[in-house]
């Protein structure tokens, strides 16, 4: 057996450099880059290995470990899970800063490879700087915290172990069902050890994501259920997009007259004006999709986890409605007593199309979907219409930005009030141009994801929309995008604090408390000049006072040569209406009559919930 002598860190890096994927018939690197912040746990060995291959596997300097891992996730979303970025941090706080990002990737079924330094296996210098000590279990380090939020976890205690570990990590990250973050802990002394690795371990390998075909019996049961449906409804989730099934699903819906709605992760499966489209569904969805869901007798759920925001905490559907769930993940397919069709969305839709023949939903049902969606579009026009109000609403701001956005520009947001506003008000112009991270609803995802998305596809411009609270939480990658030359347009809506959670707090009976700046324990509330702050990080900036100014500013931002930040004061109390119910905890006993009334209403809502598993 031919071997090559390398340190464990060098061997790991060489392996990553020789993994490839196929995108549209072209071979591309599976790992196109590394986000890194070096510390004593990864700078002497891993960085030495990365420096030597920087022209093949480029390393990008992060400003914050969490945000650089979030940038890797934004990259994965933008490539629809076809490529995987690496994020590496040092032992201790550097590693722990990536745990939140791992939670984002785990929840959203997205691949990212996390590499963190670890303590010494030989324990000779213990306790090393940044080491936490567990008196009853010396094998535990901070890296064990990743076990709850990763799909694959390993700690390399011998240099030979990467030969078996790395292929398993890759297999998990590329598996449509198990896809999620992989974590590998790299003890400092093991990184330096030289080992004779088989040359075959480093042979170039082209990976192709498997496409599991459905079980024939399950498919037959699904066909029978669908053919009995008089009022079917398709819910398209993120899995439909990651499978590349958007064209087939859109054609299936249109051919068979089945109204199609979208989840948060699924928005962008079809364009807003697709003939079968009836809008987004659920708590941050449209009245049109929710009206159809309430009357549907069979729901064809494609690639969705059916989270509470999609199902209205399981009050959006008739108690008698039947579910057919197409999903690559068995866990998701078997939820709520659905007819489970486990398999790749594209393969399943193609086989379903062959099996259903000339089945069509009733013409009245198809027409109802179009009529409900027309009413919804008319309502949107009203919400977005400019007025003489001194402070614009989110709907008006989103409407202007949406109007000025190019067909391929990618909209990105994640937390606060904007997810609901863009889900309702953003009219998708081309498939796969919408990224709302609301599975984990991670404040701080947005700007970092904009950097990753711009890196993934420089031919289009990410438009990132955030509130002032999110900007304050994590903004350093404005600087990263300017440094690296990856442009995005950032819209900062300043509504004076955490406005949407203040709305929920008020709705459940508690007056404003610790959310809006004016309701916090402060000496005197004041606004941050976000334009000046972003300018100090190298961005081009403009503060706008009106909707007319905003439209002109967006046009200007599209012409600039670097990241451009626009700021505007927005209304903290006016939101686009919704009609779905949400289950949250409300105190059963309170000194406030408003809280008691809210608790009573909450119990009434729970009586409408479907009870499933």
XYZ file of C-alpha atoms in Angstrom:
613
model
C 0.000 0.000 0.000
C 1.376 3.387 -1.003
C 1.334 5.898 1.823
C 2.095 9.553 2.415
C 3.295 10.925 5.747
C 1.234 13.887 6.903
C 0.112 15.403 10.137
C -3.502 14.733 11.016
C -4.373 18.359 10.238
C -2.599 18.203 6.861
C -4.359 14.950 5.980
C -7.748 16.374 6.918
C -7.203 19.397 4.679
C -5.908 17.304 1.781
C -8.997 15.108 2.006
C -11.307 18.142 1.860
C -9.456 19.462 -1.207
C -10.146 16.237 -3.113
C -13.902 16.051 -2.599
C -16.082 17.252 -5.469
C -19.731 17.571 -6.396
C -21.577 17.782 -9.679
C -23.664 20.895 -10.359
C -25.496 21.159 -13.681
C -23.139 18.613 -15.203
C -19.976 20.419 -14.073
C -17.542 19.215 -11.429
C -17.202 21.701 -8.569
C -15.425 21.567 -5.184
C -17.652 20.041 -2.528
C -15.844 22.226 0.006
C -15.247 25.549 -1.767
C -13.838 27.408 1.223
C -13.202 27.765 4.936
C -14.356 30.475 7.319
C -11.813 30.739 10.086
C -10.908 32.541 13.277
C -7.631 31.141 14.550
C -6.722 30.698 18.188
C -4.274 28.550 20.076
C -6.377 25.438 19.440
C -6.254 25.612 15.633
C -3.630 28.171 14.566
C -0.396 26.190 14.850
C -1.438 23.006 13.038
C -4.705 23.455 11.146
C -3.813 26.922 9.888
C -0.432 25.610 8.736
C -2.239 23.046 6.617
C -4.761 25.545 5.263
C -2.109 28.121 4.395
C -0.378 25.628 2.131
C -3.523 25.073 0.006
C -5.058 28.546 0.103
C -5.194 28.751 -3.716
C -7.247 25.540 -3.827
C -9.220 25.819 -0.598
C -9.488 29.547 0.211
C -9.710 30.634 3.830
C -11.862 33.633 4.742
C -11.245 35.519 7.972
C -14.331 35.869 10.135
C -15.110 38.563 12.707
C -17.221 36.383 14.994
C -17.345 32.598 15.201
C -21.127 32.467 15.224
C -21.534 34.769 12.266
C -18.916 33.054 10.124
C -20.673 29.713 10.693
C -23.959 31.425 9.809
C -22.302 32.696 6.626
C -21.461 29.081 5.817
C -25.126 28.198 6.300
C -26.235 31.063 4.059
C -23.836 29.702 1.448
C -25.369 26.225 1.747
C -28.872 27.632 1.329
C -27.864 29.668 -1.710
C -26.392 26.572 -3.374
C -29.409 24.474 -2.332
C -27.188 22.123 -0.299
C -24.963 21.258 -3.267
C -21.796 22.657 -1.694
C -20.577 22.741 1.902
C -18.522 25.423 3.605
C -16.227 24.740 6.558
C -16.040 26.865 9.712
C -13.187 26.462 12.155
C -12.634 27.982 15.572
C -10.343 27.491 18.521
C -11.018 25.687 21.750
C -13.369 27.110 24.392
C -15.334 30.309 23.689
C -14.492 30.241 19.985
C -16.005 26.798 19.624
C -19.005 27.568 21.805
C -19.790 30.625 19.708
C -20.580 28.240 16.845
C -23.158 26.226 18.793
C -25.999 28.619 17.910
C -25.117 28.363 14.233
C -25.128 24.587 14.536
C -28.669 24.861 15.890
C -29.670 26.883 12.825
C -28.220 24.277 10.471
C -29.703 21.363 12.405
C -33.213 22.831 12.500
C -33.168 23.803 8.835
C -31.566 20.550 7.596
C -28.536 22.363 6.158
C -24.948 21.100 5.767
C -21.927 22.786 7.330
C -18.683 21.242 8.567
C -17.597 22.621 11.939
C -14.019 22.026 13.062
C -12.971 23.130 16.536
C -9.794 22.809 18.529
C -9.933 20.638 21.622
C -7.913 19.874 24.745
C -4.866 17.594 24.800
C -5.601 13.884 24.599
C -2.530 13.155 26.718
C -3.824 15.616 29.372
C -0.241 16.461 30.303
C -0.653 20.278 30.360
C -4.190 20.229 31.802
C -5.946 22.455 32.486
C -5.054 24.391 29.349
C -6.261 27.899 28.766
C -10.013 28.018 28.005
C -10.554 24.460 29.249
C -13.574 23.735 31.416
C -12.986 20.905 33.866
C -15.585 18.310 34.824
C -14.402 16.831 38.081
C -16.190 13.517 37.587
C -15.596 13.113 33.839
C -12.319 14.402 32.383
C -13.339 13.351 28.856
C -15.954 16.119 28.658
C -14.975 19.401 26.984
C -17.011 22.346 25.723
C -17.219 20.575 22.370
C -19.653 18.088 23.868
C -22.158 20.955 23.704
C -22.396 20.349 19.952
C -23.936 16.907 20.431
C -27.434 18.340 20.839
C -27.283 20.389 17.624
C -25.353 18.279 15.117
C -26.219 15.302 12.927
C -22.696 13.912 13.128
C -20.246 14.368 16.028
C -16.758 13.042 16.527
C -13.553 13.792 18.432
C -10.344 12.613 16.793
C -8.150 10.985 19.446
C -5.834 9.189 17.013
C -4.672 10.467 13.595
C -5.902 7.322 11.831
C -9.503 7.995 12.888
C -10.118 10.611 10.187
C -9.930 7.835 7.580
C -13.269 6.505 8.802
C -14.709 9.704 10.265
C -14.482 12.156 7.375
C -16.355 9.990 4.808
C -19.130 9.433 7.354
C -19.384 13.168 8.007
C -19.641 13.844 4.277
C -22.261 11.123 3.846
C -24.441 12.653 6.552
C -24.163 16.183 5.174
C -25.108 15.009 1.680
C -27.943 12.719 2.776
C -31.303 14.359 1.952
C -32.899 12.783 5.026
C -30.130 13.212 7.592
C -28.687 16.443 6.209
C -27.390 18.793 8.862
C -24.211 20.033 10.500
C -21.240 17.791 11.160
C -18.832 18.557 13.988
C -15.312 17.204 14.449
C -13.243 18.070 17.494
C -9.491 18.293 16.911
C -7.360 17.859 20.041
C -4.265 20.033 19.847
C -1.715 17.270 20.295
C -3.409 14.944 17.807
C -3.390 17.640 15.099
C 0.416 17.660 15.143
C 0.985 13.893 14.945
C 2.407 12.576 11.678
C 0.938 9.365 10.277
C 1.413 7.263 7.161
C -1.899 7.719 5.372
C -2.925 5.553 2.395
C -2.666 7.560 -0.807
C -6.029 6.121 -1.850
C -7.661 8.132 0.951
C -6.896 11.285 -1.026
C -8.084 10.175 -4.449
C -10.456 12.730 -6.028
C -14.054 11.732 -5.347
C -17.184 13.121 -6.998
C -20.217 12.944 -4.721
C -23.802 12.846 -5.920
C -26.697 13.249 -3.540
C -28.818 10.088 -3.545
C -32.392 10.255 -4.833
C -34.449 7.672 -3.000
C -37.473 6.413 -4.935
C -40.719 5.803 -3.052
C -41.968 2.423 -1.938
C -44.567 1.174 -4.433
C -47.095 0.318 -1.766
C -46.840 3.728 -0.123
C -47.160 5.423 -3.481
C -50.274 3.402 -4.334
C -51.863 4.387 -1.041
C -51.007 8.039 -1.697
C -52.536 7.867 -5.180
C -55.761 6.355 -3.827
C -55.997 9.049 -1.182
C -55.372 11.847 -3.660
C -57.804 10.507 -6.248
C -60.579 10.521 -3.647
C -59.915 14.174 -2.898
C -62.404 16.783 -4.004
C -60.553 19.694 -2.432
C -56.804 18.862 -2.465
C -54.117 21.340 -1.443
C -50.356 21.180 -1.989
C -48.012 22.536 0.662
C -44.554 23.029 -0.792
C -41.703 23.021 1.732
C -37.980 23.612 1.595
C -37.358 19.992 0.670
C -39.049 20.535 -2.687
C -36.558 23.291 -3.472
C -33.500 21.390 -2.254
C -34.531 18.412 -4.366
C -34.790 20.616 -7.441
C -38.408 19.559 -7.835
C -39.855 23.055 -8.192
C -40.606 22.844 -11.926
C -42.179 19.394 -11.693
C -44.246 20.309 -8.631
C -45.446 23.535 -10.241
C -46.432 21.671 -13.417
C -48.159 18.927 -11.387
C -50.236 21.466 -9.483
C -51.260 23.347 -12.605
C -52.070 20.230 -14.662
C -54.285 18.710 -11.986
C -55.886 21.949 -10.835
C -54.526 21.661 -7.298
C -53.958 24.938 -5.433
C -50.373 25.233 -4.186
C -49.257 27.117 -1.092
C -45.805 27.461 0.431
C -44.144 27.185 3.813
C -41.526 29.662 4.997
C -38.672 27.472 3.744
C -40.670 26.612 0.627
C -41.458 30.167 -0.467
C -39.814 30.604 -3.827
C -40.745 27.154 -5.085
C -42.915 28.969 -7.615
C -43.237 32.583 -8.654
C -45.887 34.702 -7.000
C -47.991 34.774 -10.173
C -47.883 31.046 -10.950
C -51.412 29.904 -11.956
C -51.671 27.363 -9.106
C -50.178 29.565 -6.404
C -52.469 30.664 -3.568
C -49.870 32.272 -1.294
C -47.916 31.405 1.838
C -49.682 29.373 4.511
C -49.913 29.638 8.279
C -49.236 32.170 10.990
C -47.145 34.443 8.771
C -49.134 33.389 5.719
C -51.931 34.708 3.554
C -55.664 34.723 4.128
C -55.967 32.998 0.746
C -53.840 29.953 1.587
C -55.347 29.702 5.061
C -58.868 29.803 3.617
C -58.007 26.937 1.291
C -56.355 24.962 4.092
C -59.461 25.236 6.249
C -61.608 23.538 3.578
C -59.102 21.106 2.047
C -59.934 17.416 2.404
C -56.485 16.096 1.361
C -53.213 17.918 1.926
C -50.211 16.870 -0.148
C -47.265 18.036 1.977
C -44.022 17.981 -0.028
C -40.704 18.391 1.759
C -42.001 20.124 4.871
C -41.539 19.559 8.615
C -45.056 20.939 9.220
C -43.836 23.281 11.948
C -46.315 25.282 14.027
C -46.024 28.403 11.870
C -47.143 26.335 8.877
C -50.017 24.550 10.605
C -51.277 27.372 12.822
C -50.256 25.151 15.727
C -52.479 22.512 14.080
C -55.628 24.627 13.846
C -55.325 25.512 10.148
C -56.934 22.319 8.823
C -60.231 20.511 9.120
C -60.206 17.726 11.723
C -61.242 15.347 8.932
C -58.524 16.359 6.475
C -56.135 13.623 5.373
C -52.413 14.149 4.852
C -50.094 12.655 2.265
C -46.523 13.504 3.237
C -43.715 13.221 0.703
C -40.384 13.579 2.448
C -36.862 12.252 2.222
C -36.848 11.989 6.017
C -38.897 9.171 7.512
C -39.339 11.193 10.716
C -41.078 14.025 8.856
C -43.106 11.803 6.534
C -44.775 9.946 9.388
C -46.003 12.975 11.319
C -49.695 13.375 12.158
C -50.855 10.015 10.859
C -50.064 10.978 7.274
C -49.861 8.560 4.379
C -46.076 8.512 4.405
C -44.215 8.492 1.112
C -40.538 8.391 1.981
C -38.341 9.471 -0.873
C -36.816 12.252 -2.910
C -39.360 14.943 -3.796
C -38.450 15.012 -7.493
C -38.622 11.234 -7.882
C -41.855 11.025 -5.899
C -43.603 13.771 -7.870
C -42.554 12.205 -11.165
C -43.921 8.800 -10.118
C -47.044 10.345 -8.643
C -47.647 12.139 -11.930
C -47.515 8.858 -13.825
C -49.848 7.149 -11.375
C -52.634 9.714 -10.958
C -53.431 9.777 -14.662
C -56.020 12.346 -15.694
C -57.173 13.143 -12.147
C -58.215 16.742 -11.595
C -59.529 18.654 -8.640
C -63.008 20.073 -9.137
C -63.121 23.182 -11.282
C -64.960 25.014 -8.501
C -62.148 24.292 -6.054
C -59.453 25.412 -8.482
C -61.382 28.584 -9.202
C -61.875 29.219 -5.495
C -58.113 29.208 -5.071
C -57.711 31.817 -7.792
C -60.475 33.967 -6.344
C -59.043 33.832 -2.818
C -55.577 34.694 -4.119
C -56.966 37.620 -6.124
C -58.532 38.966 -2.927
C -55.216 38.547 -1.140
C -53.346 40.424 -3.865
C -55.860 43.236 -3.674
C -55.338 43.404 0.091
C -51.561 43.537 -0.400
C -51.952 46.433 -2.792
C -53.820 48.266 -0.060
C -51.272 47.486 2.658
C -48.386 48.580 0.450
C -49.978 51.728 -0.959
C -47.991 54.829 0.050
C -49.718 57.257 2.401
C -48.928 60.630 3.927
C -48.042 59.056 7.282
C -44.790 60.367 8.722
C -43.513 56.874 9.504
C -43.948 54.114 6.884
C -45.128 50.613 7.714
C -43.158 47.440 7.090
C -45.591 46.511 4.305
C -44.868 49.773 2.509
C -41.106 49.387 2.919
C -41.174 45.769 1.712
C -43.379 46.750 -1.224
C -40.916 49.407 -2.416
C -37.872 47.156 -2.047
C -39.694 44.290 -3.788
C -40.672 46.572 -6.682
C -37.072 47.703 -7.214
C -35.504 44.255 -6.782
C -34.222 42.480 -9.865
C -35.714 39.179 -10.957
C -32.757 37.164 -9.594
C -31.964 39.256 -6.521
C -32.070 37.128 -3.376
C -34.142 38.377 -0.416
C -32.754 37.352 2.997
C -34.223 37.830 6.460
C -34.648 35.768 9.612
C -35.966 37.158 12.885
C -38.193 39.845 14.342
C -41.100 41.374 12.461
C -39.696 41.098 8.963
C -40.284 37.351 8.390
C -44.036 37.817 8.646
C -43.941 40.966 6.544
C -41.853 39.541 3.703
C -43.712 36.225 3.739
C -46.915 38.135 3.136
C -45.747 41.117 1.093
C -42.780 39.869 -0.969
C -43.918 38.765 -4.431
C -41.336 36.273 -5.697
C -40.261 37.035 -9.261
C -38.136 33.942 -9.913
C -37.829 30.585 -8.117
C -35.152 30.209 -5.427
C -34.791 33.925 -4.718
C -36.133 33.953 -1.156
C -34.364 32.966 2.066
C -36.232 33.459 5.335
C -34.520 31.530 8.120
C -37.443 30.995 10.467
C -36.927 27.426 11.556
C -34.567 28.634 14.296
C -35.493 32.311 13.846
C -31.915 33.283 14.571
C -31.271 36.983 15.094
C -27.875 37.582 13.519
C -28.304 35.142 10.640
C -29.206 37.788 8.092
C -26.056 39.838 7.446
C -23.801 36.790 7.781
C -26.023 34.833 5.373
C -25.844 37.740 2.952
C -22.077 37.378 2.930
C -22.300 33.623 2.336
C -24.932 33.994 -0.385
C -22.939 36.675 -2.206
C -19.926 34.383 -2.090
C -21.965 31.449 -3.420
C -23.281 33.319 -6.457
C -21.596 36.631 -7.310
C -23.895 37.037 -10.316
C -26.802 38.141 -8.115
C -27.127 40.600 -5.268
C -28.484 39.544 -1.876
C -30.946 42.049 -0.446
C -30.887 41.675 3.336
C -33.727 43.184 5.349
C -33.384 43.493 9.136
C -34.628 45.470 12.100
C -32.571 47.647 14.397
C -32.490 44.932 17.074
C -30.893 42.415 14.743
C -28.380 44.960 13.484
C -27.282 45.671 17.054
C -26.974 41.959 17.788
C -24.618 41.049 14.935
C -23.366 43.475 12.306
C -19.645 42.756 11.918
C -20.018 40.982 8.597
C -20.886 44.278 6.951
C -17.147 44.775 7.373
C -16.455 41.220 6.134
C -18.326 41.795 2.878
C -16.438 45.010 2.169
C -13.098 43.394 3.012
C -13.735 40.388 0.797
C -15.514 42.208 -2.038
C -18.831 40.361 -1.732
C -21.570 42.955 -2.216
C -24.986 42.949 -0.622
C -27.691 45.555 -0.103
C -28.747 45.911 3.522
C -32.040 47.564 4.484
C -32.229 48.469 8.190
C -35.744 49.229 9.457
C -35.426 51.138 12.722
C -38.557 50.741 14.846
C -37.022 51.489 18.201
C -36.372 48.068 19.669
C -37.764 44.548 19.542
C -41.106 45.610 18.110
C -42.717 42.356 17.013
C -42.117 40.590 20.317
C -43.516 43.690 22.001
C -46.605 43.140 19.872
C -46.953 39.556 21.131
C -46.350 40.673 24.707
C -49.100 43.308 24.417
C -51.484 40.889 22.706
C -51.241 38.496 25.638
C -52.011 41.163 28.204
C -48.664 42.503 29.393
C -47.913 46.178 28.736
C -44.705 47.100 26.936
C -41.787 45.883 29.029
C -38.083 45.580 28.137
C -38.658 45.315 24.374
C -39.006 48.759 22.842
C -36.217 51.056 23.954
C -38.717 53.447 25.476
C -39.966 50.646 27.749
C -36.528 49.554 29.009
C -34.562 50.444 32.111
C -32.366 53.104 30.505
C -31.168 56.556 31.440
C -32.633 57.987 28.259
C -33.492 56.107 25.053
C -31.824 57.284 21.862
C -31.522 55.996 18.326
C -28.319 54.656 16.805
C -27.129 56.206 13.562
C -26.866 52.941 11.685
C -25.751 54.639 8.468
C -22.738 56.199 10.163
C -21.925 52.947 11.924
C -22.007 50.956 8.679
C -20.008 53.664 6.930
C -17.280 53.226 9.544
C -17.064 49.565 8.430
C -16.479 50.599 4.819
C -19.994 50.346 3.421
C -21.672 52.960 1.292
C -24.695 54.252 3.192
C -27.750 56.459 2.996
C -30.442 57.292 5.542
C -33.818 57.864 3.878
C -36.783 59.751 5.260
C -39.629 58.695 2.946
C -40.841 55.890 0.717
C -40.019 57.957 -2.375
C -36.483 58.418 -1.088
C -36.289 54.685 -0.358
C -37.138 53.737 -3.932
C -34.465 56.049 -5.303
C -31.974 54.783 -2.719
C -32.548 51.142 -3.685
C -31.911 52.030 -7.331
C -28.709 53.787 -6.273
C -27.670 50.835 -4.121
C -28.022 48.493 -7.094
C -25.471 50.595 -9.002
C -22.747 50.682 -6.344
C -19.575 48.623 -6.264
C -19.707 47.404 -2.672
C -22.030 46.600 0.196
C -24.559 49.398 0.554
C -26.638 50.050 3.662
C -29.942 51.931 3.641
C -31.685 52.896 6.860
C -35.251 54.052 7.412
C -37.418 54.629 10.476
C -40.418 52.286 10.394
C -43.665 51.890 12.320
C -43.414 49.670 15.399
C -47.159 49.146 15.776
C -48.653 48.573 12.306
C -48.397 45.048 10.914
C -49.840 43.235 7.919
C -52.876 41.373 9.277
C -52.985 37.592 9.537
C -55.734 35.153 10.427
C -53.982 32.051 11.763
C -53.825 31.083 15.438
C -50.601 30.416 17.351
C -50.148 28.410 20.524
C -47.948 30.151 23.096
C -47.825 29.922 26.858
C -50.051 32.441 28.676
C -50.189 32.643 32.503
C -53.274 30.889 33.835
C -53.385 33.244 36.817
C -52.436 36.912 36.841
C -53.186 40.149 38.650
C -53.896 41.687 35.235
C -57.357 41.183 33.803
C -55.899 41.508 30.305
C -53.638 38.494 30.913
C -56.537 36.457 32.308
C -58.630 37.300 29.247
C -55.764 36.283 26.959
C -55.396 32.979 28.837
C -59.085 32.264 28.371
C -58.816 32.963 24.649
C -55.753 30.722 24.420
C -57.673 27.811 25.944
C -60.467 28.319 23.404
C -57.928 28.149 20.594
C -56.480 24.910 21.911
C -59.855 23.248 21.593
C -59.520 23.629 17.806
C -56.156 21.872 17.578
C -55.759 18.559 15.801
C -54.167 16.084 18.166
C -51.524 14.003 16.453
C -47.997 12.717 16.866
